[in-house]
Every structure is written in C-alpha cells, then in structure tokens.
mmCIF file of C-alpha atoms in Angstrom:
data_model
loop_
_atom_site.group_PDB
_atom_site.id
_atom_site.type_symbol
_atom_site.label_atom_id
_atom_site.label_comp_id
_atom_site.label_asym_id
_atom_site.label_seq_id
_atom_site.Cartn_x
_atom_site.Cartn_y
_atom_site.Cartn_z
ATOM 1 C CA UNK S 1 187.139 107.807 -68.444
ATOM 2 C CA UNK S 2 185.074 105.242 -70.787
ATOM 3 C CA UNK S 3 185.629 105.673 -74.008
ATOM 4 C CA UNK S 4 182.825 105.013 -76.348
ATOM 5 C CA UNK S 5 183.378 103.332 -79.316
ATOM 6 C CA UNK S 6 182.177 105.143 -82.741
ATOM 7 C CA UNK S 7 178.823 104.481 -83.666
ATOM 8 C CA UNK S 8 178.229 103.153 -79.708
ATOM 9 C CA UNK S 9 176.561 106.679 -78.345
ATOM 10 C CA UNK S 10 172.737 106.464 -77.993
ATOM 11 C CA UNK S 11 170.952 107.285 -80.872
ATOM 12 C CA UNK S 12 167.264 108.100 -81.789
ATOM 13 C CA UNK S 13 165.034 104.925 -81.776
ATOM 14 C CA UNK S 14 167.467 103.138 -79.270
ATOM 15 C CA UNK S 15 167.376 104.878 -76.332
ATOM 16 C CA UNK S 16 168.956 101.389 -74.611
ATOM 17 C CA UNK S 17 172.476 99.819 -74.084
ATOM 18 C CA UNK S 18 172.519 95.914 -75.283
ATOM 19 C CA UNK S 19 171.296 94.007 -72.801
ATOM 20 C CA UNK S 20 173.549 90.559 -71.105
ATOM 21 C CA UNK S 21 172.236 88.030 -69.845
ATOM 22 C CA UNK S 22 175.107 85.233 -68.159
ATOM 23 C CA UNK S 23 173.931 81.671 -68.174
ATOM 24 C CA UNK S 24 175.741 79.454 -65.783
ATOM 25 C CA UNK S 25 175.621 75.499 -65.728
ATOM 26 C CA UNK S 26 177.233 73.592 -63.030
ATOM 27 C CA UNK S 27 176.100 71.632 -60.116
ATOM 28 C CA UNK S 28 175.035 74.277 -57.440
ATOM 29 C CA UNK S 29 176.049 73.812 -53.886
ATOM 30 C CA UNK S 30 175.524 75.970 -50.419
ATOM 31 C CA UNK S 31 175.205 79.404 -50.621
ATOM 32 C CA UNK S 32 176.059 80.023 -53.836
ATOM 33 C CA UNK S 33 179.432 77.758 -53.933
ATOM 34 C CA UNK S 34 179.493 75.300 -57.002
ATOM 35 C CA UNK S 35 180.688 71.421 -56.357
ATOM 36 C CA UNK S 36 181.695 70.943 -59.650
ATOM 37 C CA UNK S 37 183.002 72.519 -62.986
ATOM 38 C CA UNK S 38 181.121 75.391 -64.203
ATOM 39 C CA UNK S 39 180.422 76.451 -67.739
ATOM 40 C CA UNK S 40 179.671 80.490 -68.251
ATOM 41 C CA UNK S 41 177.667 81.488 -71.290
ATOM 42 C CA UNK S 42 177.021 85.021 -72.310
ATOM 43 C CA UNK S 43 173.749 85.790 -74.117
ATOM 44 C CA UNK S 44 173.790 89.719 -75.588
ATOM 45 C CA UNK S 45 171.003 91.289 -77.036
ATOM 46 C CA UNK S 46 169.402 94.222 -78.356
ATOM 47 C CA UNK S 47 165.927 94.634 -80.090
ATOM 48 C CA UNK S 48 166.587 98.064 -80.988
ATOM 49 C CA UNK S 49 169.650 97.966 -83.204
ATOM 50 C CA UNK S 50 172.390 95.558 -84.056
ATOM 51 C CA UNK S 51 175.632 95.098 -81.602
ATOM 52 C CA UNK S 52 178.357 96.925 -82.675
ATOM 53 C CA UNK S 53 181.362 94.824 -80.348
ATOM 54 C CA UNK S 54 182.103 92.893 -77.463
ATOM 55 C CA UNK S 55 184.912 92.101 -75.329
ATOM 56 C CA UNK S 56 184.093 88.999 -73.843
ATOM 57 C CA UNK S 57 184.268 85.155 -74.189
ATOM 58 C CA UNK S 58 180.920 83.770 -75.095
ATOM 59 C CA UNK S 59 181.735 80.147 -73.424
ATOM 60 C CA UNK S 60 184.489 80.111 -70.437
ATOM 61 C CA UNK S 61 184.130 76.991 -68.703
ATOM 62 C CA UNK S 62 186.226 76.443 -65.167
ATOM 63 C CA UNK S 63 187.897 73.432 -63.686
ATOM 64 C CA UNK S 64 189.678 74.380 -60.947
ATOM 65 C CA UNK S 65 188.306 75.168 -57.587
ATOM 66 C CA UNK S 66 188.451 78.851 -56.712
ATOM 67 C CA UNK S 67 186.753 81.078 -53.798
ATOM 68 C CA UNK S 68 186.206 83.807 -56.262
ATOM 69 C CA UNK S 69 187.139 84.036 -60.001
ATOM 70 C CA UNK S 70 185.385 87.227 -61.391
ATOM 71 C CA UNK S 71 183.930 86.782 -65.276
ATOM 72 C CA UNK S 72 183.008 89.753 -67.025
ATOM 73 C CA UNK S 73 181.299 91.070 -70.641
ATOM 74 C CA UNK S 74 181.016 94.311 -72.390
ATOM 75 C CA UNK S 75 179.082 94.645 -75.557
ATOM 76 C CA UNK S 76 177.967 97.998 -77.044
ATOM 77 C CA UNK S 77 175.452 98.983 -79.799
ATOM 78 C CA UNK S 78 174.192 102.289 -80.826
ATOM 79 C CA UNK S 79 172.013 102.481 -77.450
ATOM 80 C CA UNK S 80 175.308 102.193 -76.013
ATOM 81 C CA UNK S 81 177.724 100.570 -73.618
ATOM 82 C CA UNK S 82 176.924 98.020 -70.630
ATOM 83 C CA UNK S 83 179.225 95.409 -68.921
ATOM 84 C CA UNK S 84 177.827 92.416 -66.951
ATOM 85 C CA UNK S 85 179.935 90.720 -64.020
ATOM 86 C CA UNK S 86 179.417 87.276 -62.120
ATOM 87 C CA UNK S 87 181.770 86.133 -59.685
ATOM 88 C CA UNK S 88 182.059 81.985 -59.517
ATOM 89 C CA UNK S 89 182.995 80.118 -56.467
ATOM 90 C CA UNK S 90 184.055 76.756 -56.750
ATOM 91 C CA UNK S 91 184.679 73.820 -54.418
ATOM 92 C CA UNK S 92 184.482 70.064 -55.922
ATOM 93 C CA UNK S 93 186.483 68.365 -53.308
ATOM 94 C CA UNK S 94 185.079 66.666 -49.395
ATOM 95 C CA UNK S 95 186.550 67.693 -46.670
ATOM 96 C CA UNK S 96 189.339 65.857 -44.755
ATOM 97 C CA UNK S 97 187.671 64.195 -42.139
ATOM 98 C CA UNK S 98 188.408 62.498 -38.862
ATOM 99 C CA UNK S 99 187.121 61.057 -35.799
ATOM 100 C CA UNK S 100 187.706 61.116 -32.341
ATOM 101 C CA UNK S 101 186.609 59.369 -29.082
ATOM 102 C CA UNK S 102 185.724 61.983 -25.681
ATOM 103 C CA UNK S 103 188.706 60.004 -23.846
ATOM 104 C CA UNK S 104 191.334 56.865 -24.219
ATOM 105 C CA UNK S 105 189.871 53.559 -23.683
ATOM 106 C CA UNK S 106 188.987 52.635 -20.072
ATOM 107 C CA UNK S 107 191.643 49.571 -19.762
ATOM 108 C CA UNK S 108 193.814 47.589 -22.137
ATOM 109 C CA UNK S 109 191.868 49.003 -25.444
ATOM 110 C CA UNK S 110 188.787 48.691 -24.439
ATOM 111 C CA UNK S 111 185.982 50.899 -23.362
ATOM 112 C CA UNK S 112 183.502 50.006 -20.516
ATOM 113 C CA UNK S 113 181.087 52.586 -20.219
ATOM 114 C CA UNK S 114 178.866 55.437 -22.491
ATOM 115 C CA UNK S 115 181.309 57.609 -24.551
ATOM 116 C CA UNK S 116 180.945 60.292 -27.310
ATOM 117 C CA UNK S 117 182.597 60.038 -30.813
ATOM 118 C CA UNK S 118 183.340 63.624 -32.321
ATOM 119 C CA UNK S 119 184.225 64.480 -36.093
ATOM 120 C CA UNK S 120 186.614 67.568 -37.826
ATOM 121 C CA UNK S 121 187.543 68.074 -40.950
ATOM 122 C CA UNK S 122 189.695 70.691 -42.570
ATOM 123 C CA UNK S 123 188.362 72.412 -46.214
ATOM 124 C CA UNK S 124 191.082 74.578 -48.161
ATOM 125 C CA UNK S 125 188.607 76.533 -50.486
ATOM 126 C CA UNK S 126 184.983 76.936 -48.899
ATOM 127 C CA UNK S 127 185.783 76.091 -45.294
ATOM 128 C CA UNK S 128 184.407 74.235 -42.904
ATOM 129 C CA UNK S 129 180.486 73.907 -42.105
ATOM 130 C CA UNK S 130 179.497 71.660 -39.518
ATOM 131 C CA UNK S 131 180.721 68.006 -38.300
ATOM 132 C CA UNK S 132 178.628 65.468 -36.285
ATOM 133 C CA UNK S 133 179.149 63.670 -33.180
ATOM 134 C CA UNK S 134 177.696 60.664 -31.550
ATOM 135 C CA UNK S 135 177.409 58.433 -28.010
ATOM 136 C CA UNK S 136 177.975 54.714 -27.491
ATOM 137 C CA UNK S 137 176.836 52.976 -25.032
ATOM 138 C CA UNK S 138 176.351 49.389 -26.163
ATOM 139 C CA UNK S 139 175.910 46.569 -27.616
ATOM 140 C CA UNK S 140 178.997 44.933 -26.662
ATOM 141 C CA UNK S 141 181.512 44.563 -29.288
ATOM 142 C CA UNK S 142 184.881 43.603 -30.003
ATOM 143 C CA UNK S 143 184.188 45.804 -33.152
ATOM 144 C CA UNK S 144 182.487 48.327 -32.953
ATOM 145 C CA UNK S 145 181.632 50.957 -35.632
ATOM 146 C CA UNK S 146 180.143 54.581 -35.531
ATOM 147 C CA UNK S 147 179.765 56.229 -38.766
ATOM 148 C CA UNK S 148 180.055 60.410 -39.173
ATOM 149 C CA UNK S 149 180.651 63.147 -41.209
ATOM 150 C CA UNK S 150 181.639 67.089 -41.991
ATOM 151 C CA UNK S 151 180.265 69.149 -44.424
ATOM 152 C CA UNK S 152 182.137 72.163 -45.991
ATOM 153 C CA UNK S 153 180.395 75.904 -46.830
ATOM 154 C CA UNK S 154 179.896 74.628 -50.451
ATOM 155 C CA UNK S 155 177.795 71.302 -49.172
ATOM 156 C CA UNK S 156 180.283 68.769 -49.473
ATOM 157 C CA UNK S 157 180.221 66.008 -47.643
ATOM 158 C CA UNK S 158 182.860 63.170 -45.910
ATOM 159 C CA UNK S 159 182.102 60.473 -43.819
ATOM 160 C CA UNK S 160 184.730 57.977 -41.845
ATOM 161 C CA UNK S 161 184.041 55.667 -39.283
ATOM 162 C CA UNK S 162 185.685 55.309 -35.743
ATOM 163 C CA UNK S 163 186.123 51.704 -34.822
ATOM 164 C CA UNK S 164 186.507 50.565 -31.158
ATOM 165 C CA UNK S 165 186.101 47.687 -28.424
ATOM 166 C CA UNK S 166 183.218 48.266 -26.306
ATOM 167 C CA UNK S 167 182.646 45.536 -23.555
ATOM 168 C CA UNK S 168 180.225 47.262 -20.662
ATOM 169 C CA UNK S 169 179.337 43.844 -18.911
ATOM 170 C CA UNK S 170 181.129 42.521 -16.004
ATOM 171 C CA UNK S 171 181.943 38.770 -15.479
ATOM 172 C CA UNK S 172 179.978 35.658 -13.613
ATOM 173 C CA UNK S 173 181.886 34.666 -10.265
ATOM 174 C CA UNK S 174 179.588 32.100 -9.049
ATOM 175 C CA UNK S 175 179.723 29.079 -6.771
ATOM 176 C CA UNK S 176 182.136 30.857 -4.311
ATOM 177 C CA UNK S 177 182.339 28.497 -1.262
ATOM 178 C CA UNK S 178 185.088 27.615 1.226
ATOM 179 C CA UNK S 179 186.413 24.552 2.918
ATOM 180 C CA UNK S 180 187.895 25.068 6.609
ATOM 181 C CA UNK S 181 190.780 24.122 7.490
ATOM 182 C CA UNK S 182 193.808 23.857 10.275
ATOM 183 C CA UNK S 183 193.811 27.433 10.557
ATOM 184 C CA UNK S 184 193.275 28.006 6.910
ATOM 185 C CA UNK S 185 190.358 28.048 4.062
ATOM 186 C CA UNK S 186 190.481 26.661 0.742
ATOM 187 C CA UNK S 187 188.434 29.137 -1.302
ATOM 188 C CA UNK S 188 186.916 27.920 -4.553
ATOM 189 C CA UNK S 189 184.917 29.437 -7.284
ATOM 190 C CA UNK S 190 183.512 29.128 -10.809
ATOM 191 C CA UNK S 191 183.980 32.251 -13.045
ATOM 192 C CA UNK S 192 182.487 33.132 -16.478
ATOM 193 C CA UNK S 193 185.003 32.253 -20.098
ATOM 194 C CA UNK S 194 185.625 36.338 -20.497
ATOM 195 C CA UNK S 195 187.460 36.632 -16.645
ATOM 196 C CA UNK S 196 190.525 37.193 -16.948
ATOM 197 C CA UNK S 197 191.604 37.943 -13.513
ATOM 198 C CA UNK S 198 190.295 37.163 -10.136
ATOM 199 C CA UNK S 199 191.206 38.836 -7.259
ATOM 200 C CA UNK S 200 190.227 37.863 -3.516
ATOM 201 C CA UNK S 201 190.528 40.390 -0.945
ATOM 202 C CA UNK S 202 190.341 39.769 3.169
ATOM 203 C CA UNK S 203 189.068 41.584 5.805
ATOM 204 C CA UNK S 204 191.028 41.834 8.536
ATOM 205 C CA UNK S 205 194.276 41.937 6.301
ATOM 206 C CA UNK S 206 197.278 40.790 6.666
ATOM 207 C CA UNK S 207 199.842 42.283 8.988
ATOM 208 C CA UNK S 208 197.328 43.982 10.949
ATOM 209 C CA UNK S 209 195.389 46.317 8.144
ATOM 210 C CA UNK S 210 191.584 46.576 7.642
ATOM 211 C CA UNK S 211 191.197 44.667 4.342
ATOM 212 C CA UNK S 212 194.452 43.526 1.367
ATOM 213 C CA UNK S 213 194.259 41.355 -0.937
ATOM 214 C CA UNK S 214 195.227 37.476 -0.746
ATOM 215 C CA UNK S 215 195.645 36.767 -3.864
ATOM 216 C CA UNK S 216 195.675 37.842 -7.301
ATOM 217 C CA UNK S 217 195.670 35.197 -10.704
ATOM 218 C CA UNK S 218 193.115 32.746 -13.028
ATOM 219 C CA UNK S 219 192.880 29.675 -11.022
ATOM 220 C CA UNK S 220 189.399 29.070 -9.557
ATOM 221 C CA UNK S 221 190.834 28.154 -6.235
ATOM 222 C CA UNK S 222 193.456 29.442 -3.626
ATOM 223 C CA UNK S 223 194.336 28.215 0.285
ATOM 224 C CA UNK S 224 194.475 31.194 2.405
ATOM 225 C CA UNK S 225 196.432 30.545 5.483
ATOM 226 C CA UNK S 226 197.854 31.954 9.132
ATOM 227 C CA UNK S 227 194.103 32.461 10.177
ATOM 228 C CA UNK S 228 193.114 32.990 13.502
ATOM 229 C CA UNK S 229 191.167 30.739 15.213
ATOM 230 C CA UNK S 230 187.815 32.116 16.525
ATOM 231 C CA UNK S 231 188.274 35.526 14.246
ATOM 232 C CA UNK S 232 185.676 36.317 11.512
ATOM 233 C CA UNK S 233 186.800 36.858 8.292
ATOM 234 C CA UNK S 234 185.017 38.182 5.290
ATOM 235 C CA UNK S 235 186.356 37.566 1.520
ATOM 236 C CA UNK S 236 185.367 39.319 -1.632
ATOM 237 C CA UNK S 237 186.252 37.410 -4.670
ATOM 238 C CA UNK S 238 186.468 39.918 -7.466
ATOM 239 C CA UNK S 239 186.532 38.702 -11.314
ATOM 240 C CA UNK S 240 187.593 41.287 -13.329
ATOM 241 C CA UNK S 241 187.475 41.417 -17.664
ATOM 242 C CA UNK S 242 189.715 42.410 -19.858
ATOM 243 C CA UNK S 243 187.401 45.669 -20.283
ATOM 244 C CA UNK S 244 188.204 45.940 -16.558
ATOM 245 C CA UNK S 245 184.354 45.101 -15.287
ATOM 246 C CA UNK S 246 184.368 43.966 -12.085
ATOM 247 C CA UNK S 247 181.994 41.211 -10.315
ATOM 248 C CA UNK S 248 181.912 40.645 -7.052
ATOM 249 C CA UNK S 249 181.049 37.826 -4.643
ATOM 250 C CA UNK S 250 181.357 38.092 -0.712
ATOM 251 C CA UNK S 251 181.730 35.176 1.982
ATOM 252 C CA UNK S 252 182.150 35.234 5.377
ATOM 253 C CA UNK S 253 183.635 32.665 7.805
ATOM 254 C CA UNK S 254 185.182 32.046 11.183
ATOM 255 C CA UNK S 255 189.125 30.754 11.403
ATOM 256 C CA UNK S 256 189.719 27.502 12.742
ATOM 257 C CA UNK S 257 192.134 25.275 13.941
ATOM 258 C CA UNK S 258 192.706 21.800 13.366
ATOM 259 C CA UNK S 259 189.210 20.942 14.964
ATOM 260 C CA UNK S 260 186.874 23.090 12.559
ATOM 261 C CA UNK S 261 183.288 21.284 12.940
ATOM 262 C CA UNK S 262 181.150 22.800 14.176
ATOM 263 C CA UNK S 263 182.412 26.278 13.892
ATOM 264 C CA UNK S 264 184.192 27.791 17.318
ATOM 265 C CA UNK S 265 181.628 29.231 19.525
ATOM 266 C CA UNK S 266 178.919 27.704 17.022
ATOM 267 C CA UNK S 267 174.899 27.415 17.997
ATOM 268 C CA UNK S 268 173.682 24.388 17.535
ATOM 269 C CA UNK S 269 169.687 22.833 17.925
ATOM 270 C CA UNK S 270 170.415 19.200 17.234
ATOM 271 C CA UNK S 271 173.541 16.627 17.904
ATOM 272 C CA UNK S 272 176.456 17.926 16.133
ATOM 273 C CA UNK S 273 178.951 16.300 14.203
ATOM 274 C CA UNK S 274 182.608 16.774 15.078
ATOM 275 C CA UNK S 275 185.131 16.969 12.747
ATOM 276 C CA UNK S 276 188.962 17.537 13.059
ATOM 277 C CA UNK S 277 192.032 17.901 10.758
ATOM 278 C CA UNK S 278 193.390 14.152 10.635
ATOM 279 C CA UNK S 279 196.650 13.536 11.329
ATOM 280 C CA UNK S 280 199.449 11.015 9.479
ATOM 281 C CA UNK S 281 200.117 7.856 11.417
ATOM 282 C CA UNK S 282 197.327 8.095 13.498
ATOM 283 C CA UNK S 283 195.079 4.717 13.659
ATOM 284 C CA UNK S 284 192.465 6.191 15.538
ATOM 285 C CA UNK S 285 191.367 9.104 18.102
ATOM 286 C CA UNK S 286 190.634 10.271 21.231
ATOM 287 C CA UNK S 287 187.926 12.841 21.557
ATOM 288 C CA UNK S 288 186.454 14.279 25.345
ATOM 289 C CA UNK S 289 183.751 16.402 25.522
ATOM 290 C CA UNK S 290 183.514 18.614 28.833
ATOM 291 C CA UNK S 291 180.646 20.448 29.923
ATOM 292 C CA UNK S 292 181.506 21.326 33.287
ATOM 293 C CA UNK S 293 182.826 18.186 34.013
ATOM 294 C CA UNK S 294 183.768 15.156 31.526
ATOM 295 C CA UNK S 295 180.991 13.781 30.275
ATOM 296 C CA UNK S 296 182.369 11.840 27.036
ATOM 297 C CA UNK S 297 185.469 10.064 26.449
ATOM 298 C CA UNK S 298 185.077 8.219 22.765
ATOM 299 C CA UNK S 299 188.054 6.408 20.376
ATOM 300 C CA UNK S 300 187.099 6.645 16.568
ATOM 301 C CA UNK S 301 189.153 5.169 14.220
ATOM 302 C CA UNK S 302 188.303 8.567 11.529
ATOM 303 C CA UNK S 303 188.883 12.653 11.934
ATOM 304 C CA UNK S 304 185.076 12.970 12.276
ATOM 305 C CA UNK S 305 182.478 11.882 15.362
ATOM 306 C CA UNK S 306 178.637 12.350 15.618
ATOM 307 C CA UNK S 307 177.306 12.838 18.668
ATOM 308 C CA UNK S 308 173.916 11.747 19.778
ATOM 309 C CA UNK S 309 171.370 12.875 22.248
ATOM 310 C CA UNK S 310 171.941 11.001 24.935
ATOM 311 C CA UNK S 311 174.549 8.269 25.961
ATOM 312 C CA UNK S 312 176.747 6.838 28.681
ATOM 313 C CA UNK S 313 179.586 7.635 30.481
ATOM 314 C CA UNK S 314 181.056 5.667 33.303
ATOM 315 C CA UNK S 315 177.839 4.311 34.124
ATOM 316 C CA UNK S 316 175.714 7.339 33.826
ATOM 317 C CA UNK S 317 173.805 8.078 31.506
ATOM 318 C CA UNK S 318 174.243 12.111 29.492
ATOM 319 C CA UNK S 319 172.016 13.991 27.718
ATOM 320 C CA UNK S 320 172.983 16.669 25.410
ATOM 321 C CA UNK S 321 171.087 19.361 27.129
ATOM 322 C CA UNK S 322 171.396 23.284 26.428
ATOM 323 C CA UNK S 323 174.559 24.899 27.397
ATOM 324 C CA UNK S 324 178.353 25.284 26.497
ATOM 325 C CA UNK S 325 180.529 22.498 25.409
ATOM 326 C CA UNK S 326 184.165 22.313 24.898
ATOM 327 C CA UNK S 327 186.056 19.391 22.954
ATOM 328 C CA UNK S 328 189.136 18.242 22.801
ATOM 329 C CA UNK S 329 191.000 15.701 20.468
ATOM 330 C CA UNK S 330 194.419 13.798 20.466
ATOM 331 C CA UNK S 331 195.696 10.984 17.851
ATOM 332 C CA UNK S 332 196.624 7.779 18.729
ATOM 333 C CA UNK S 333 198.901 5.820 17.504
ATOM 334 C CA UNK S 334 199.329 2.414 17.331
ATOM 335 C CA UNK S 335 196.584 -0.198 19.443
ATOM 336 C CA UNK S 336 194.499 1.313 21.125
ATOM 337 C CA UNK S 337 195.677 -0.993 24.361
ATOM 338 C CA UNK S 338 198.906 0.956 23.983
ATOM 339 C CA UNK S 339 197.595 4.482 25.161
ATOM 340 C CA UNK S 340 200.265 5.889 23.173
ATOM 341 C CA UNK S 341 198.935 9.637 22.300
ATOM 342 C CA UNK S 342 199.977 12.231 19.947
ATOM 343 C CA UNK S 343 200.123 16.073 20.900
ATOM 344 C CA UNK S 344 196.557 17.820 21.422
ATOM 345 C CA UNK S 345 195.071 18.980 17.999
ATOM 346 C CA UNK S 346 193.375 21.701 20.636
ATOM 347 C CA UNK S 347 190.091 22.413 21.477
ATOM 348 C CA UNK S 348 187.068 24.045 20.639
ATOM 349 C CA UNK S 349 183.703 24.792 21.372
ATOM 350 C CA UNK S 350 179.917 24.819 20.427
ATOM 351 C CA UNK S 351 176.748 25.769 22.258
ATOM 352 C CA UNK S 352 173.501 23.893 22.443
ATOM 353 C CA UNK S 353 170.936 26.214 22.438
ATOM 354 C CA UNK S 354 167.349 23.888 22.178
#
C-alpha cells in the first residue's frame, strides 16, 4: 500500500501529480538498443504547486553494456504522487566475426572453380542480426580477398576478410608431336611456365587394358616403347597446374618397326620416301621393293631412300603404278663387293593409290 507523504494528497487548485519527463542522450542503435554510454536525466515539474520530494537521481549516466537496466523516479507535490520508469539497453561492442569458404580448396590450397564465402559472428548482449555471404569466381589470384560482415540486434557492425588462392585457368600444352621409331615414339611437347605436371596417357594400354598412363613428370619429352608394329595408338598429353586444371592435347599414330617411313599400310599419291632405323657399323644398305615380283634392288650408303616414278631393273624399265608394295631392308657391312649382310631390319608396306 503507497503511502503518501504529508502534504502529497491532492488538494484544491492542483488536481495533478508532478509531471516527469526522462531525457536520454546516447548514441541510438536498432530497435531501441544503445551503442554507446548513455546519460539519463530526469526533468520534474508541476505548474500547479511546488514539489514536495523525490526519490530519484537527476543524472545517472551508464557505462557498461546491459540488455536491460531499469531507471526509475518518483516525485510528489500536493497534486500528488507519480513515478516514471525507462528501461536502457546497451550494447557498445561488434560482434566476433568470422569467415568461411562452402568447401576445402580443390587441390594443394588452391581453389579452381566458383565458391561461396559465408560469415558468423557471436554477440553476448544484443545477439546476433544478420551476416553476409559472397561467391568467387575469378580473377585469378594467388591472393585473393573477399571482404564481409555481421551485424548484432543493437546495429553493430564487424567486418573480416577471407583470403584464398583462386587459379580457374588450365595450362598451354602445345606443339605436341612425335617422332617414330624402332617400335617406339619419342613424344615431345611445349607446355605453359604454371604446368606443373604432365601426364601422357595411351590407348591401348599397357598389359592389355583400354587406356594407362605412360608416364607421369615435368620434362617436355618422353620415349614410349614395346609398340606394336601396324597398331594405332592414340596419346593424350595432359598438363595439369598446381590448382589442378587440366589441358589436354591428343595425337594419334601407327607403331612401327625399324622401317617407319612411310607409315605401315600407308596411302600414298606420289613417290615416297623410305626411311629406316640405321644401324651401327653399317656402311651402306640394301633395300628391295616387291610388288608381286622384285622390281627394285638399290644400295644407299644412308637409313633413308626416295623413290621415283619410274626406273630400271634388270633391264626393264618400272613404273610406280597403283597398288601394294612391300619393302624390305638389310645393312651391309663392309664393301659393298663383299655381300656381307646384316640381319633383316623387316619389312613393311605402303599403297599407291593415284
């Protein structure tokens, strides 16, 4: 039960308590929070008759943060007694903020393709609001930045940044070419500065399977042997970054043996020229060209012979006229005169066609 001071009760000519009025002054935030300290003032008044008391501080001024600190006044006067509350929420500090990528990096730190940087943050007195979030999906760079933030209830505001390597662009193989050879192929390349791996790959495979790989390293160049001779062999030279972007170059070719120009079982429109794997010690060669019958028999002195359109054989004279040749090629060693032979390097063939 209130208990009215003496003198406090309404009287005649003030028919009204005193009348409070708070004043607050602070830096006003969301919904009503404050973001910094906060002075109260209480203003009391009565036209009617003078105040008789109050129970109140006039000026309270608060520091510390708070979710709800409840100020109050009384003051009474012959119109009587009245009491004025506000309740003060305070929150001066950011929230503690952090960032986060959508996954780990693709390969070795790096990421190689769009991804989405999310922010939290954790508030002790107002509470959390709203954070941001953001994609990436380029330029390249080894340093990357995305900048967010998190708000709290009262309107504060952090921001951090997330830093990263981004690298979405895949290496240069170029110049990919291959040299044949006694059942093998010397493979070269040119790559771009940022490959750091290359990988070639052969189809068939090794050991009887559809496609493995042949080798894996940095050089620009690698012998691939144990080919078949005749058998069609496709390659797919693979440079590969450090962001793991892959570029890829194909080439095909047919195995040979040691005689590997033209190409076994090769088309040909105009004289070709025949070329063979040369062998130590020998001081010249025999090469015989059979179509149907022997119709060439011809001693170079180098691993290479270019055939012409027509010439003569044992008196008669040969055209090279459409149809399928086969060639054969042995060294010699030694004088000619001495007919002293090597073994076969084999045989091959090539087809005239026009």
């Amino acid at each position: 039960m209130l208990v009215i001071p003496p003198g406090a009760g309404a009287v005649p000519g003030d028919p009204t308590p005193p009348e409070i009025t708070p004043t607050i002054v602070g830096t006003l935030g969301a919904v009503g929070w404050y973001r910094s300290n906060v002075t109260v003032n209480w203003s009391i008044t009565d036209p009617e008759s003078i105040i008789l008391g109050t129970e109140c501080v006039l000026a309270t001024t608060l520091t510390v943060d708070t979710p709800g600190q409840r100020l109050s006044c009384r003051a009474w006067s012959d119109g009587g007694d009245t009491t004025k509350s506000v309740t003060i929420k305070i929150d001066k500090n950011a929230p503690t903020v952090s960032a986060q990528a959508d996954r780990a990096p693709d390969a070795n730190g790096w990421y190689n393709r769009l991804l989405t940087v999310s922010w939290s943050g954790t508030d002790a007195t107002s509470g959390m609001d709203s954070c941001t979030s953001a994609p990436y999906a380029g330029p390249d760079n080894p340093a990357a930045v995305l900048l967010g933030s998190c708000r709290d209830v009262a309107g504060n505001q952090a921001a951090t940044v997330l830093s990263f390597k981004y690298d979405a662009t895949p290496p240069t193989i170029f110049s990919v070419t291959a040299k044949h050879g006694n059942r093998s192929a010397q493979l070269s390349w040119r790559k771009s500065a940022d490959t750091k791996t290359v990988e070639v790959l052969r189809a068939p495979g090794r050991n009887g399977q559809g496609e493995t790989a042949v080798y894996r390293g940095s050089a620009t160049g690698f012998r691939d042997t144990g080919l078949a001779v005749g058998r069609k062999y496709q390659y797919r030279v693979i440079g590969i970054d450090e962001a793991a972007n892959r570029a890829e170059r194909r080439l095909n070719l047919v195995g040979t043996g040691a005689l590997f120009a033209p190409l076994p079982g090769a088309r040909v429109t105009k004289p070709p020229n025949l070329v063979w794997t040369p062998v130590r010690g020998a001081t010249y060669y025999n090469l015989q060209l059979i179509r149907g019958d022997k119709v060439l028999s011809a001693w170079p002195t180098g691993p290479h012979f270019r055939l012409r359109r027509t010439w003569t054989y044992r008196g008669r004279r040969h055209r090279l006229r459409p149809g399928v040749y086969r060639w054969y090629v042995w060294p010699g060693l030694g004088r000619i005169s001495a007919a002293r032979y090597g073994q076969p390097l084999g045989s091959s063939t090539f087809v005239v066609t026009g």
